[in-house]
């Protein structure tokens, strides 16, 4: 069973990063169990979209960009889509990498509290990630991620159990949707931080690294459902833990841990720090990796992870994250550009995925069923809404 687990773990690790942890913390602290249903919806949406991306990667044995480039016959449409993909993934992941490394640093600060080390921690995290990516192939990374996700999952689930949550309250929050006052933006943020565009490209590329036969489709589906489901469980555990915090003004997971420490002891703080460190490292690895896979597909590089240009791309994304964090640089214009590009990319890719998985010339007998299309159309509509919201938010900031 566990031999079938692979690329989905990296996708789960990618979306359960510092941003997701912060949003789940805020949702739990402000609204208790009321928004667990929103996480459940976001996990279902992620499973459907990632399932389509993984199936395309397996059947075609190509990255998502390769397939899109082949199937879009009109040159100007193809060039526009490729430009959006490159802009959103390369620039966006470089801009957001500082947040991933920052989350890992925040966790490491609690485990290594010596003041003289504080300024060095982002660089230490960066060096660790660089070495992991430089000397690893896919199989090694898969094992590393399974270990890190296991540590992260156990840490946050243990924290949730320590708070002795109400099972009835959890089930009600999960299956009886309600929208608290001022809760709409939090719902949108919870879904937006889980349904991540770059994971679609990462998943398709990693699936073809692990499997090369259409007979492995059941393994791909199993991996996607189980891994992303476990990622969703971690997100729900964080929200449940935050709901036990006695204060409503919490900005991140460690604020939550400090609030819970008087009630549940230092172990809560320790598990939270370990979980945050693992979440930060995994997201800080997958963001540069996804950028490199996208660039590789766009420019037709061969050799996979060992290609020098492939390594150069992820190294630049990683370096941007370390530099931005170390020197407290916030590239507002770059981040705003990335938000707009990702806001466009998510609905565009959702539509393209749905179109490709319905093409018999590409997918053969593995094209979408009626049920899959109904789910897909619903999620595409939601992706368009999320994308529009992201763009309007940035326009409002300008």
mmCIF file of C-alpha atoms in Angstrom:
data_model
loop_
_atom_site.group_PDB
_atom_site.id
_atom_site.type_symbol
_atom_site.label_atom_id
_atom_site.label_comp_id
_atom_site.label_asym_id
_atom_site.label_seq_id
_atom_site.Cartn_x
_atom_site.Cartn_y
_atom_site.Cartn_z
ATOM 1 C CA UNK A 1 0.000 0.000 0.000
ATOM 2 C CA UNK A 2 2.731 2.486 0.985
ATOM 3 C CA UNK A 3 4.737 1.732 -2.169
ATOM 4 C CA UNK A 4 1.902 3.405 -4.066
ATOM 5 C CA UNK A 5 2.352 6.630 -2.108
ATOM 6 C CA UNK A 6 4.581 9.141 -3.852
ATOM 7 C CA UNK A 7 3.940 12.384 -5.762
ATOM 8 C CA UNK A 8 0.772 13.128 -3.786
ATOM 9 C CA UNK A 9 2.854 13.475 -0.623
ATOM 10 C CA UNK A 10 4.875 16.262 -2.234
ATOM 11 C CA UNK A 11 1.660 18.010 -3.303
ATOM 12 C CA UNK A 12 0.228 17.723 0.226
ATOM 13 C CA UNK A 13 3.481 19.028 1.680
ATOM 14 C CA UNK A 14 3.399 21.925 -0.769
ATOM 15 C CA UNK A 15 -0.039 23.223 0.201
ATOM 16 C CA UNK A 16 0.324 22.604 3.965
ATOM 17 C CA UNK A 17 2.911 25.348 4.260
ATOM 18 C CA UNK A 18 3.249 28.409 6.493
ATOM 19 C CA UNK A 19 0.446 30.243 4.626
ATOM 20 C CA UNK A 20 -2.053 27.426 5.121
ATOM 21 C CA UNK A 21 -1.025 27.000 8.747
ATOM 22 C CA UNK A 22 -1.551 30.726 9.378
ATOM 23 C CA UNK A 23 -4.983 30.751 7.713
ATOM 24 C CA UNK A 24 -6.135 27.613 9.563
ATOM 25 C CA UNK A 25 -4.902 29.160 12.800
ATOM 26 C CA UNK A 26 -6.825 32.383 12.172
ATOM 27 C CA UNK A 27 -9.968 30.481 11.125
ATOM 28 C CA UNK A 28 -9.929 28.326 14.253
ATOM 29 C CA UNK A 29 -9.152 31.184 16.629
ATOM 30 C CA UNK A 30 -11.858 33.449 15.207
ATOM 31 C CA UNK A 31 -14.641 31.036 14.296
ATOM 32 C CA UNK A 32 -13.982 27.806 16.203
ATOM 33 C CA UNK A 33 -15.089 24.691 14.301
ATOM 34 C CA UNK A 34 -17.527 26.615 12.063
ATOM 35 C CA UNK A 35 -15.316 26.649 8.932
ATOM 36 C CA UNK A 36 -14.094 23.045 8.877
ATOM 37 C CA UNK A 37 -16.528 22.474 5.991
ATOM 38 C CA UNK A 38 -14.581 25.028 3.918
ATOM 39 C CA UNK A 39 -11.408 22.983 4.374
ATOM 40 C CA UNK A 40 -13.305 19.835 3.396
ATOM 41 C CA UNK A 41 -14.539 21.533 0.200
ATOM 42 C CA UNK A 42 -11.035 22.756 -0.615
ATOM 43 C CA UNK A 43 -9.584 19.260 -0.153
ATOM 44 C CA UNK A 44 -12.217 17.735 -2.468
ATOM 45 C CA UNK A 45 -11.474 20.437 -5.066
ATOM 46 C CA UNK A 46 -7.743 19.785 -4.754
ATOM 47 C CA UNK A 47 -8.190 16.026 -5.136
ATOM 48 C CA UNK A 48 -10.276 16.507 -8.305
ATOM 49 C CA UNK A 49 -7.881 19.001 -9.946
ATOM 50 C CA UNK A 50 -4.712 17.171 -8.918
ATOM 51 C CA UNK A 51 -6.295 13.887 -9.978
ATOM 52 C CA UNK A 52 -6.801 15.269 -13.489
ATOM 53 C CA UNK A 53 -3.229 16.634 -13.607
ATOM 54 C CA UNK A 54 -1.786 13.323 -12.387
ATOM 55 C CA UNK A 55 -3.824 11.342 -14.923
ATOM 56 C CA UNK A 56 -2.581 13.563 -17.755
ATOM 57 C CA UNK A 57 1.019 13.095 -16.577
ATOM 58 C CA UNK A 58 0.630 9.296 -16.478
ATOM 59 C CA UNK A 59 -1.217 8.817 -19.785
ATOM 60 C CA UNK A 60 0.858 11.264 -21.852
ATOM 61 C CA UNK A 61 4.187 10.761 -20.009
ATOM 62 C CA UNK A 62 4.702 14.509 -20.345
ATOM 63 C CA UNK A 63 4.626 17.528 -18.099
ATOM 64 C CA UNK A 64 1.495 19.656 -18.090
ATOM 65 C CA UNK A 65 3.134 22.480 -20.042
ATOM 66 C CA UNK A 66 4.260 20.022 -22.746
ATOM 67 C CA UNK A 67 0.694 18.767 -23.180
ATOM 68 C CA UNK A 68 -0.798 22.265 -23.221
ATOM 69 C CA UNK A 69 1.788 23.402 -25.769
ATOM 70 C CA UNK A 70 0.991 20.424 -28.009
ATOM 71 C CA UNK A 71 -2.800 20.679 -27.775
ATOM 72 C CA UNK A 72 -3.130 24.454 -28.222
ATOM 73 C CA UNK A 73 -2.817 24.748 -31.991
ATOM 74 C CA UNK A 74 -3.301 28.527 -32.275
ATOM 75 C CA UNK A 75 0.170 30.122 -31.844
ATOM 76 C CA UNK A 76 -0.911 33.345 -30.118
ATOM 77 C CA UNK A 77 -3.154 31.494 -27.629
ATOM 78 C CA UNK A 78 -0.347 29.029 -26.896
ATOM 79 C CA UNK A 79 2.172 31.863 -26.384
ATOM 80 C CA UNK A 80 -0.169 33.795 -24.075
ATOM 81 C CA UNK A 81 -0.820 30.718 -21.904
ATOM 82 C CA UNK A 82 2.901 29.834 -21.712
ATOM 83 C CA UNK A 83 3.743 33.438 -20.772
ATOM 84 C CA UNK A 84 1.132 33.418 -17.983
ATOM 85 C CA UNK A 85 2.441 30.080 -16.708
ATOM 86 C CA UNK A 86 6.065 31.255 -16.693
ATOM 87 C CA UNK A 87 5.206 34.568 -15.050
ATOM 88 C CA UNK A 88 2.968 33.084 -12.388
ATOM 89 C CA UNK A 89 5.154 30.119 -11.438
ATOM 90 C CA UNK A 90 8.709 31.446 -11.787
ATOM 91 C CA UNK A 91 8.146 34.975 -10.488
ATOM 92 C CA UNK A 92 5.427 33.942 -8.028
ATOM 93 C CA UNK A 93 7.367 31.113 -6.429
ATOM 94 C CA UNK A 94 10.455 33.312 -6.102
ATOM 95 C CA UNK A 95 8.362 36.008 -4.382
ATOM 96 C CA UNK A 96 6.611 33.558 -2.042
ATOM 97 C CA UNK A 97 9.701 31.509 -1.200
ATOM 98 C CA UNK A 98 10.662 33.983 1.539
ATOM 99 C CA UNK A 99 7.407 33.116 3.338
ATOM 100 C CA UNK A 100 8.157 29.389 3.137
ATOM 101 C CA UNK A 101 11.674 29.819 4.496
ATOM 102 C CA UNK A 102 10.298 32.265 7.083
ATOM 103 C CA UNK A 103 7.887 29.631 8.397
ATOM 104 C CA UNK A 104 10.686 27.096 8.752
ATOM 105 C CA UNK A 105 12.864 29.721 10.446
ATOM 106 C CA UNK A 106 10.091 30.557 12.927
ATOM 107 C CA UNK A 107 9.890 26.914 13.942
ATOM 108 C CA UNK A 108 13.675 26.522 14.138
ATOM 109 C CA UNK A 109 13.970 29.651 16.318
ATOM 110 C CA UNK A 110 11.978 27.888 19.038
ATOM 111 C CA UNK A 111 14.192 24.802 18.879
ATOM 112 C CA UNK A 112 17.445 26.830 18.739
ATOM 113 C CA UNK A 113 16.649 29.917 20.851
ATOM 114 C CA UNK A 114 20.228 31.249 21.060
ATOM 115 C CA UNK A 115 20.096 34.980 20.084
ATOM 116 C CA UNK A 116 23.403 34.855 18.203
ATOM 117 C CA UNK A 117 21.953 32.265 15.795
ATOM 118 C CA UNK A 118 18.773 34.163 14.906
ATOM 119 C CA UNK A 119 20.178 36.142 11.956
ATOM 120 C CA UNK A 120 21.815 33.010 10.530
ATOM 121 C CA UNK A 121 18.735 30.768 10.575
ATOM 122 C CA UNK A 122 17.330 31.731 7.124
ATOM 123 C CA UNK A 123 20.728 30.960 5.575
ATOM 124 C CA UNK A 124 20.948 27.664 7.474
ATOM 125 C CA UNK A 125 17.500 26.667 6.177
ATOM 126 C CA UNK A 126 18.513 27.744 2.663
ATOM 127 C CA UNK A 127 21.703 25.664 2.745
ATOM 128 C CA UNK A 128 19.794 22.589 3.974
ATOM 129 C CA UNK A 129 17.260 22.920 1.148
ATOM 130 C CA UNK A 130 20.002 23.534 -1.427
ATOM 131 C CA UNK A 131 21.852 20.368 -0.386
ATOM 132 C CA UNK A 132 18.649 18.310 -0.402
ATOM 133 C CA UNK A 133 17.777 19.443 -3.914
ATOM 134 C CA UNK A 134 21.307 19.316 -5.341
ATOM 135 C CA UNK A 135 22.158 15.789 -4.209
ATOM 136 C CA UNK A 136 18.694 14.201 -4.434
ATOM 137 C CA UNK A 137 16.844 12.457 -7.211
ATOM 138 C CA UNK A 138 13.072 11.932 -7.204
ATOM 139 C CA UNK A 139 13.186 8.675 -5.208
ATOM 140 C CA UNK A 140 15.307 10.218 -2.458
ATOM 141 C CA UNK A 141 13.102 13.319 -2.277
ATOM 142 C CA UNK A 142 10.021 11.126 -2.036
ATOM 143 C CA UNK A 143 11.410 9.364 1.055
ATOM 144 C CA UNK A 144 12.505 12.669 2.623
ATOM 145 C CA UNK A 145 9.042 14.112 2.113
ATOM 146 C CA UNK A 146 7.287 11.083 3.523
ATOM 147 C CA UNK A 147 9.387 11.510 6.658
ATOM 148 C CA UNK A 148 8.818 15.273 6.907
ATOM 149 C CA UNK A 149 5.086 15.020 6.225
ATOM 150 C CA UNK A 150 4.834 12.239 8.811
ATOM 151 C CA UNK A 151 6.573 14.444 11.405
ATOM 152 C CA UNK A 152 4.423 17.437 10.482
ATOM 153 C CA UNK A 153 1.204 15.422 10.560
ATOM 154 C CA UNK A 154 1.949 13.773 13.904
ATOM 155 C CA UNK A 155 2.952 17.110 15.439
ATOM 156 C CA UNK A 156 -0.265 18.904 14.540
ATOM 157 C CA UNK A 157 -2.593 15.950 15.154
ATOM 158 C CA UNK A 158 -1.056 15.439 18.616
ATOM 159 C CA UNK A 159 -1.610 19.153 19.318
ATOM 160 C CA UNK A 160 -5.268 18.775 18.328
ATOM 161 C CA UNK A 161 -5.721 15.706 20.546
ATOM 162 C CA UNK A 162 -4.081 17.467 23.511
ATOM 163 C CA UNK A 163 -6.775 20.161 23.390
ATOM 164 C CA UNK A 164 -9.492 17.492 23.933
ATOM 165 C CA UNK A 165 -11.787 18.747 21.137
ATOM 166 C CA UNK A 166 -15.524 18.182 20.890
ATOM 167 C CA UNK A 167 -16.164 15.380 18.365
ATOM 168 C CA UNK A 168 -19.782 16.526 17.982
ATOM 169 C CA UNK A 169 -18.646 20.080 17.315
ATOM 170 C CA UNK A 170 -16.109 18.901 14.717
ATOM 171 C CA UNK A 171 -18.684 16.806 12.851
ATOM 172 C CA UNK A 172 -21.168 19.681 12.906
ATOM 173 C CA UNK A 173 -18.543 22.092 11.568
ATOM 174 C CA UNK A 174 -17.601 19.587 8.864
ATOM 175 C CA UNK A 175 -21.026 18.556 7.570
ATOM 176 C CA UNK A 176 -23.349 21.462 8.511
ATOM 177 C CA UNK A 177 -22.028 24.436 6.513
ATOM 178 C CA UNK A 178 -22.639 27.870 7.939
ATOM 179 C CA UNK A 179 -21.030 31.228 7.293
ATOM 180 C CA UNK A 180 -20.307 33.288 10.405
ATOM 181 C CA UNK A 181 -20.433 37.063 10.205
ATOM 182 C CA UNK A 182 -17.231 38.363 8.532
ATOM 183 C CA UNK A 183 -16.333 34.777 7.635
ATOM 184 C CA UNK A 184 -16.519 34.955 3.802
ATOM 185 C CA UNK A 185 -12.977 36.259 3.265
ATOM 186 C CA UNK A 186 -11.609 33.565 5.571
ATOM 187 C CA UNK A 187 -13.447 30.869 3.605
ATOM 188 C CA UNK A 188 -12.000 32.192 0.332
ATOM 189 C CA UNK A 189 -8.521 32.336 1.879
ATOM 190 C CA UNK A 190 -8.769 28.768 3.208
ATOM 191 C CA UNK A 191 -9.689 27.444 -0.225
ATOM 192 C CA UNK A 192 -7.192 29.680 -2.039
ATOM 193 C CA UNK A 193 -4.272 28.539 0.080
ATOM 194 C CA UNK A 194 -5.134 24.860 -0.529
ATOM 195 C CA UNK A 195 -5.950 24.901 -4.268
ATOM 196 C CA UNK A 196 -2.517 26.021 -5.508
ATOM 197 C CA UNK A 197 -1.827 26.410 -9.281
ATOM 198 C CA UNK A 198 1.836 25.373 -9.209
ATOM 199 C CA UNK A 199 0.926 22.023 -7.651
ATOM 200 C CA UNK A 200 -0.829 21.037 -10.883
ATOM 201 C CA UNK A 201 2.442 21.288 -12.816
ATOM 202 C CA UNK A 202 4.447 19.664 -10.029
ATOM 203 C CA UNK A 203 2.057 16.714 -9.775
ATOM 204 C CA UNK A 204 1.968 15.893 -13.502
ATOM 205 C CA UNK A 205 5.774 16.017 -13.727
ATOM 206 C CA UNK A 206 6.319 13.873 -10.626
ATOM 207 C CA UNK A 207 3.759 11.251 -11.687
ATOM 208 C CA UNK A 208 5.678 10.582 -14.913
ATOM 209 C CA UNK A 209 8.885 10.335 -12.856
ATOM 210 C CA UNK A 210 7.400 7.562 -10.700
ATOM 211 C CA UNK A 211 5.075 5.672 -13.070
ATOM 212 C CA UNK A 212 5.238 4.949 -16.805
ATOM 213 C CA UNK A 213 2.279 2.647 -17.546
ATOM 214 C CA UNK A 214 -1.437 3.350 -17.867
ATOM 215 C CA UNK A 215 -2.003 0.260 -15.709
ATOM 216 C CA UNK A 216 -0.704 2.343 -12.799
ATOM 217 C CA UNK A 217 -3.729 4.657 -12.929
ATOM 218 C CA UNK A 218 -5.275 3.127 -9.799
ATOM 219 C CA UNK A 219 -1.985 3.713 -7.962
ATOM 220 C CA UNK A 220 -1.974 7.355 -9.092
ATOM 221 C CA UNK A 221 -5.571 7.833 -7.905
ATOM 222 C CA UNK A 222 -4.856 6.105 -4.584
ATOM 223 C CA UNK A 223 -1.770 8.244 -4.021
ATOM 224 C CA UNK A 224 -3.673 11.461 -4.822
ATOM 225 C CA UNK A 225 -6.684 10.725 -2.602
ATOM 226 C CA UNK A 226 -4.739 9.395 0.394
ATOM 227 C CA UNK A 227 -1.914 11.958 0.361
ATOM 228 C CA UNK A 228 -4.064 15.031 -0.176
ATOM 229 C CA UNK A 229 -6.637 13.654 2.280
ATOM 230 C CA UNK A 230 -3.891 13.394 4.906
ATOM 231 C CA UNK A 231 -2.803 16.934 4.083
ATOM 232 C CA UNK A 232 -6.387 18.045 4.660
ATOM 233 C CA UNK A 233 -6.423 16.200 7.992
ATOM 234 C CA UNK A 234 -3.351 18.184 9.066
ATOM 235 C CA UNK A 235 -5.055 21.463 8.104
ATOM 236 C CA UNK A 236 -8.171 20.494 10.056
ATOM 237 C CA UNK A 237 -6.021 19.515 13.064
ATOM 238 C CA UNK A 238 -4.431 22.987 13.049
ATOM 239 C CA UNK A 239 -7.850 24.660 12.924
ATOM 240 C CA UNK A 240 -9.105 22.456 15.789
ATOM 241 C CA UNK A 241 -6.045 23.280 17.890
ATOM 242 C CA UNK A 242 -6.469 27.008 17.261
ATOM 243 C CA UNK A 243 -10.133 26.862 18.295
ATOM 244 C CA UNK A 244 -9.005 25.945 21.811
ATOM 245 C CA UNK A 245 -6.857 29.077 22.141
ATOM 246 C CA UNK A 246 -8.367 31.458 24.713
ATOM 247 C CA UNK A 247 -7.662 34.616 22.659
ATOM 248 C CA UNK A 248 -8.917 35.703 19.241
ATOM 249 C CA UNK A 249 -5.987 37.879 18.121
ATOM 250 C CA UNK A 250 -3.523 35.301 16.786
ATOM 251 C CA UNK A 251 -1.238 35.975 13.816
ATOM 252 C CA UNK A 252 0.562 32.649 13.391
ATOM 253 C CA UNK A 253 0.876 29.117 14.740
ATOM 254 C CA UNK A 254 3.407 30.027 17.403
ATOM 255 C CA UNK A 255 1.112 32.728 18.796
ATOM 256 C CA UNK A 256 -1.450 29.944 19.124
ATOM 257 C CA UNK A 257 1.088 27.710 20.855
ATOM 258 C CA UNK A 258 1.936 30.467 23.346
ATOM 259 C CA UNK A 259 -1.760 30.953 24.080
ATOM 260 C CA UNK A 260 -2.233 27.209 24.655
ATOM 261 C CA UNK A 261 0.923 26.659 26.705
ATOM 262 C CA UNK A 262 -0.606 27.710 30.074
ATOM 263 C CA UNK A 263 -3.512 25.300 29.492
ATOM 264 C CA UNK A 264 -1.781 22.277 27.995
ATOM 265 C CA UNK A 265 1.904 22.633 28.856
ATOM 266 C CA UNK A 266 5.169 23.105 26.962
ATOM 267 C CA UNK A 267 4.644 19.997 24.818
ATOM 268 C CA UNK A 268 2.072 21.878 22.720
ATOM 269 C CA UNK A 269 4.639 24.585 21.997
ATOM 270 C CA UNK A 270 7.310 22.006 21.107
ATOM 271 C CA UNK A 271 5.061 20.007 18.750
ATOM 272 C CA UNK A 272 3.866 23.227 17.084
ATOM 273 C CA UNK A 273 7.452 24.395 16.483
ATOM 274 C CA UNK A 274 8.451 21.012 14.990
ATOM 275 C CA UNK A 275 5.352 20.980 12.770
ATOM 276 C CA UNK A 276 5.975 24.522 11.551
ATOM 277 C CA UNK A 277 9.632 23.724 10.787
ATOM 278 C CA UNK A 278 8.650 20.631 8.760
ATOM 279 C CA UNK A 279 5.878 22.513 6.925
ATOM 280 C CA UNK A 280 8.203 25.394 6.046
ATOM 281 C CA UNK A 281 10.975 23.120 4.752
ATOM 282 C CA UNK A 282 8.651 21.004 2.597
ATOM 283 C CA UNK A 283 7.017 24.052 0.986
ATOM 284 C CA UNK A 284 10.407 25.727 0.549
ATOM 285 C CA UNK A 285 11.569 22.645 -1.406
ATOM 286 C CA UNK A 286 8.468 22.157 -3.583
ATOM 287 C CA UNK A 287 8.163 25.794 -4.721
ATOM 288 C CA UNK A 288 11.624 25.930 -6.403
ATOM 289 C CA UNK A 289 11.148 22.378 -7.689
ATOM 290 C CA UNK A 290 7.831 23.277 -9.370
ATOM 291 C CA UNK A 291 9.387 26.382 -10.924
ATOM 292 C CA UNK A 292 12.218 24.279 -12.351
ATOM 293 C CA UNK A 293 9.818 21.685 -13.796
ATOM 294 C CA UNK A 294 7.749 24.410 -15.472
ATOM 295 C CA UNK A 295 10.839 26.076 -16.971
ATOM 296 C CA UNK A 296 12.116 22.674 -18.122
ATOM 297 C CA UNK A 297 8.835 21.954 -19.931
ATOM 298 C CA UNK A 298 8.563 25.429 -21.452
ATOM 299 C CA UNK A 299 12.092 25.374 -22.878
ATOM 300 C CA UNK A 300 12.313 21.662 -23.663
ATOM 301 C CA UNK A 301 15.248 20.811 -21.400
ATOM 302 C CA UNK A 302 16.150 17.141 -21.065
ATOM 303 C CA UNK A 303 17.749 15.242 -18.203
ATOM 304 C CA UNK A 304 15.169 15.928 -15.497
ATOM 305 C CA UNK A 305 16.420 16.982 -12.084
ATOM 306 C CA UNK A 306 20.075 16.511 -13.064
ATOM 307 C CA UNK A 307 19.957 19.085 -15.885
ATOM 308 C CA UNK A 308 22.188 22.085 -15.043
ATOM 309 C CA UNK A 309 19.590 24.604 -16.233
ATOM 310 C CA UNK A 310 16.938 22.826 -14.130
ATOM 311 C CA UNK A 311 19.194 23.198 -11.081
ATOM 312 C CA UNK A 312 19.902 26.830 -11.920
ATOM 313 C CA UNK A 313 16.177 27.699 -11.879
ATOM 314 C CA UNK A 314 15.437 26.178 -8.479
ATOM 315 C CA UNK A 315 18.667 27.674 -7.095
ATOM 316 C CA UNK A 316 17.608 31.191 -8.187
ATOM 317 C CA UNK A 317 14.130 30.784 -6.644
ATOM 318 C CA UNK A 318 15.689 29.517 -3.404
ATOM 319 C CA UNK A 319 18.256 32.342 -3.346
ATOM 320 C CA UNK A 320 15.505 34.946 -3.815
ATOM 321 C CA UNK A 321 13.696 33.548 -0.773
ATOM 322 C CA UNK A 322 16.805 33.610 1.422
ATOM 323 C CA UNK A 323 17.820 37.130 0.326
ATOM 324 C CA UNK A 324 14.326 38.612 0.714
ATOM 325 C CA UNK A 325 13.996 37.128 4.206
ATOM 326 C CA UNK A 326 17.552 37.809 5.415
ATOM 327 C CA UNK A 327 17.448 41.491 4.432
ATOM 328 C CA UNK A 328 13.783 41.997 5.303
ATOM 329 C CA UNK A 329 12.905 42.879 1.707
ATOM 330 C CA UNK A 330 9.224 42.835 0.749
ATOM 331 C CA UNK A 331 8.990 43.128 -3.050
ATOM 332 C CA UNK A 332 5.407 44.457 -3.043
ATOM 333 C CA UNK A 333 5.182 45.008 -6.810
ATOM 334 C CA UNK A 334 6.566 41.532 -7.517
ATOM 335 C CA UNK A 335 4.139 39.906 -5.079
ATOM 336 C CA UNK A 336 1.223 41.847 -6.557
ATOM 337 C CA UNK A 337 2.240 40.746 -10.051
ATOM 338 C CA UNK A 338 2.437 37.140 -8.828
ATOM 339 C CA UNK A 339 -1.014 37.397 -7.239
ATOM 340 C CA UNK A 340 -2.558 38.699 -10.475
ATOM 341 C CA UNK A 341 -0.723 36.080 -12.572
ATOM 342 C CA UNK A 342 -1.820 33.265 -10.261
ATOM 343 C CA UNK A 343 -5.348 34.673 -10.200
ATOM 344 C CA UNK A 344 -5.412 34.326 -13.995
ATOM 345 C CA UNK A 345 -3.507 31.018 -14.052
ATOM 346 C CA UNK A 346 -5.799 29.015 -11.739
ATOM 347 C CA UNK A 347 -9.010 29.324 -13.818
ATOM 348 C CA UNK A 348 -7.076 29.065 -17.110
ATOM 349 C CA UNK A 349 -5.373 25.836 -16.036
ATOM 350 C CA UNK A 350 -8.581 24.437 -14.539
ATOM 351 C CA UNK A 351 -10.341 24.996 -17.890
ATOM 352 C CA UNK A 352 -7.420 23.523 -19.858
ATOM 353 C CA UNK A 353 -7.275 20.482 -17.562
ATOM 354 C CA UNK A 354 -10.971 19.843 -18.040
ATOM 355 C CA UNK A 355 -10.618 20.246 -21.815
ATOM 356 C CA UNK A 356 -7.582 17.939 -22.080
ATOM 357 C CA UNK A 357 -8.993 15.127 -19.918
ATOM 358 C CA UNK A 358 -12.043 15.046 -22.183
ATOM 359 C CA UNK A 359 -9.998 14.662 -25.383
ATOM 360 C CA UNK A 360 -10.063 11.036 -26.477
ATOM 361 C CA UNK A 361 -7.130 11.692 -28.819
ATOM 362 C CA UNK A 362 -5.002 12.454 -25.740
ATOM 363 C CA UNK A 363 -6.516 10.382 -22.940
ATOM 364 C CA UNK A 364 -8.007 7.421 -24.823
ATOM 365 C CA UNK A 365 -10.106 5.268 -22.492
ATOM 366 C CA UNK A 366 -8.935 7.339 -19.509
ATOM 367 C CA UNK A 367 -10.887 10.453 -20.398
ATOM 368 C CA UNK A 368 -13.328 11.934 -17.883
ATOM 369 C CA UNK A 369 -16.540 10.186 -16.889
ATOM 370 C CA UNK A 370 -19.826 12.076 -16.479
ATOM 371 C CA UNK A 371 -19.398 12.266 -12.695
ATOM 372 C CA UNK A 372 -15.839 13.549 -13.066
ATOM 373 C CA UNK A 373 -17.054 16.206 -15.510
ATOM 374 C CA UNK A 374 -19.800 17.390 -13.156
ATOM 375 C CA UNK A 375 -17.246 17.718 -10.350
ATOM 376 C CA UNK A 376 -14.747 19.296 -12.712
ATOM 377 C CA UNK A 377 -17.164 21.923 -14.053
ATOM 378 C CA UNK A 378 -18.214 22.859 -10.506
ATOM 379 C CA UNK A 379 -14.603 23.270 -9.432
ATOM 380 C CA UNK A 380 -13.675 25.196 -12.590
ATOM 381 C CA UNK A 381 -16.476 27.660 -11.801
ATOM 382 C CA UNK A 382 -15.145 27.990 -8.267
ATOM 383 C CA UNK A 383 -11.584 28.457 -9.611
ATOM 384 C CA UNK A 384 -12.815 31.324 -11.807
ATOM 385 C CA UNK A 385 -14.409 32.936 -8.737
ATOM 386 C CA UNK A 386 -11.208 32.515 -6.688
ATOM 387 C CA UNK A 387 -9.058 33.872 -9.499
ATOM 388 C CA UNK A 388 -11.282 36.924 -9.964
ATOM 389 C CA UNK A 389 -11.241 37.570 -6.209
ATOM 390 C CA UNK A 390 -7.428 37.424 -6.158
ATOM 391 C CA UNK A 391 -7.160 39.921 -9.016
ATOM 392 C CA UNK A 392 -9.751 42.336 -7.544
ATOM 393 C CA UNK A 393 -7.941 42.213 -4.207
ATOM 394 C CA UNK A 394 -4.688 43.350 -5.826
ATOM 395 C CA UNK A 395 -6.430 46.054 -7.882
ATOM 396 C CA UNK A 396 -7.911 47.333 -4.627
ATOM 397 C CA UNK A 397 -4.403 47.617 -3.147
ATOM 398 C CA UNK A 398 -3.022 49.665 -6.043
#
